Amino acid sequence: MKKQKSFFKASRKEHGGVLAVGKRRAKRPLATKNSIHITMRSDLAKGQRSLMKHKNLIRKVVLKASKRFEIKVYRYAICGNHLHFLIKGSYKSDIQNFFRVVAGHIAQGVLKLYPLTQL
């Protein structure tokens, strides 16, 4: 009597690093036709450095950077230690540069007013 063949291949018993050896890693895909949600967080945004206390600075930085990199900002929310963005951009590099500039300029503006004390 013949044994029926399985439709499924036998699964491997290992996982993680062993399976990744010798395989290429691909870039994370980005759908530029859809809007994306991104969260930016800071461990230093406490007390006087809380992002809630710097809404005008954040608004100016986001507006200037969105024009510079042609990013459509549908919405953004300022929380105590993090920001939420709903954005759309045409190119991955423009989106990356937008967030790089936004994070840097917000940090520079807040730390200029309330610098970190040295230990």
CSV table of C-alpha atoms in Angstrom, one decimal:
chain,number,residue,atom,x,y,z
A,1,MET,CA,0.0,0.0,0.0
A,2,LYS,CA,1.4,3.4,-1.0
A,3,LYS,CA,1.6,6.3,1.5
A,4,GLN,CA,-0.1,9.6,0.4
A,5,LYS,CA,2.3,12.5,0.0
A,6,SER,CA,1.9,15.6,2.1
A,7,PHE,CA,0.9,18.9,0.5
A,8,PHE,CA,3.2,20.8,2.9
A,9,LYS,CA,6.9,20.7,3.1
A,10,ALA,CA,8.5,19.6,6.4
A,11,SER,CA,9.2,22.6,8.5
A,12,ARG,CA,12.7,23.3,9.8
A,13,LYS,CA,13.3,23.1,13.5
A,14,GLU,CA,15.8,26.0,13.8
A,15,HIS,CA,15.0,29.7,13.7
A,16,GLY,CA,16.7,33.1,14.1
A,17,GLY,CA,20.4,33.6,13.2
A,18,VAL,CA,20.9,30.2,11.7
A,19,LEU,CA,18.4,30.9,8.9
A,20,ALA,CA,19.8,34.4,8.1
A,21,VAL,CA,23.3,33.3,7.5
A,22,GLY,CA,24.3,34.0,3.9
A,23,LYS,CA,21.0,35.7,3.0
A,24,ARG,CA,20.7,39.3,1.9
A,25,ARG,CA,18.8,41.8,4.0
A,26,ALA,CA,16.3,43.9,2.1
A,27,LYS,CA,15.4,47.5,2.7
A,28,ARG,CA,12.1,48.1,4.5
A,29,PRO,CA,9.4,48.9,1.9
A,30,LEU,CA,7.7,52.2,1.9
A,31,ALA,CA,4.4,52.8,0.2
A,32,THR,CA,4.5,56.4,-1.0
A,33,LYS,CA,1.0,56.4,-2.2
A,34,ASN,CA,-0.4,55.9,1.3
A,35,SER,CA,0.0,58.1,4.4
A,36,ILE,CA,2.1,56.7,7.2
A,37,HIS,CA,2.0,57.1,11.0
A,38,ILE,CA,5.3,57.7,12.8
A,39,THR,CA,6.0,58.3,16.4
A,40,MET,CA,9.1,60.2,17.7
A,41,ARG,CA,10.0,59.8,21.3
A,42,SER,CA,12.5,61.5,23.7
A,43,ASP,CA,13.7,60.3,27.1
A,44,LEU,CA,14.8,63.8,27.9
A,45,ALA,CA,11.4,65.5,27.4
A,46,LYS,CA,10.5,65.9,31.1
A,47,GLY,CA,9.8,68.9,33.2
A,48,GLN,CA,10.7,72.1,31.5
A,49,ARG,CA,11.9,70.2,28.4
A,50,SER,CA,8.4,68.6,28.0
A,51,LEU,CA,7.2,68.9,24.4
A,52,MET,CA,3.9,70.2,25.6
A,53,LYS,CA,5.6,73.4,26.7
A,54,HIS,CA,7.2,74.0,23.3
A,55,LYS,CA,4.2,73.8,20.9
A,56,ASN,CA,5.1,77.0,19.1
A,57,LEU,CA,8.7,75.8,18.4
A,58,ILE,CA,7.5,72.4,17.2
A,59,ARG,CA,4.8,74.0,14.9
A,60,LYS,CA,7.4,76.3,13.3
A,61,VAL,CA,9.9,73.5,12.8
A,62,VAL,CA,7.4,71.1,11.3
A,63,LEU,CA,5.9,73.8,8.9
A,64,LYS,CA,9.4,74.8,7.7
A,65,ALA,CA,10.6,71.3,7.2
A,66,SER,CA,7.4,70.1,5.5
A,67,LYS,CA,7.8,72.9,2.9
A,68,ARG,CA,11.5,72.2,2.4
A,69,PHE,CA,11.1,68.4,1.8
A,70,GLU,CA,7.7,68.6,0.2
A,71,ILE,CA,6.0,66.4,2.9
A,72,LYS,CA,2.3,66.6,3.4
A,73,VAL,CA,1.6,66.7,7.1
A,74,TYR,CA,-2.0,65.7,7.6
A,75,ARG,CA,-1.9,65.7,11.4
A,76,TYR,CA,0.5,65.7,14.3
A,77,ALA,CA,-0.1,65.4,18.0
A,78,ILE,CA,2.2,66.7,20.7
A,79,CYS,CA,2.3,64.6,23.8
A,80,GLY,CA,4.5,65.0,26.9
A,81,ASN,CA,7.5,63.0,25.7
A,82,HIS,CA,6.6,62.0,22.1
A,83,LEU,CA,5.1,63.3,18.9
A,84,HIS,CA,2.7,61.5,16.5
A,85,PHE,CA,2.7,62.3,12.8
A,86,LEU,CA,0.5,61.3,9.9
A,87,ILE,CA,2.4,62.3,6.8
A,88,LYS,CA,2.8,61.5,3.1
A,89,GLY,CA,5.9,62.0,1.0
A,90,SER,CA,6.9,61.1,-2.5
A,91,TYR,CA,10.4,59.7,-1.8
A,92,LYS,CA,11.8,57.8,1.1
A,93,SER,CA,14.9,60.1,1.3
A,94,ASP,CA,12.6,63.1,1.7
A,95,ILE,CA,10.7,61.5,4.5
A,96,GLN,CA,14.0,60.5,6.2
A,97,ASN,CA,15.4,64.0,5.8
A,98,PHE,CA,12.2,65.5,7.1
A,99,PHE,CA,12.3,63.6,10.4
A,100,ARG,CA,16.1,64.1,10.7
A,101,VAL,CA,15.7,67.9,10.5
A,102,VAL,CA,12.5,68.0,12.7
A,103,ALA,CA,14.2,65.9,15.5
A,104,GLY,CA,17.4,67.9,15.3
A,105,HIS,CA,15.9,71.4,15.3
A,106,ILE,CA,13.4,70.6,18.1
A,107,ALA,CA,16.2,69.2,20.2
A,108,GLN,CA,18.4,72.2,19.5
A,109,GLY,CA,15.6,74.7,20.3
A,110,VAL,CA,14.6,73.1,23.6
A,111,LEU,CA,18.2,72.4,24.8
A,112,LYS,CA,19.1,76.0,24.0
A,113,LEU,CA,16.5,77.2,26.5
A,114,TYR,CA,17.0,74.4,29.0
A,115,PRO,CA,20.5,72.9,28.6
A,116,LEU,CA,21.5,69.6,30.2
A,117,THR,CA,23.6,70.0,33.3
A,118,GLN,CA,27.0,68.3,33.2
A,119,LEU,CA,27.8,65.7,35.9
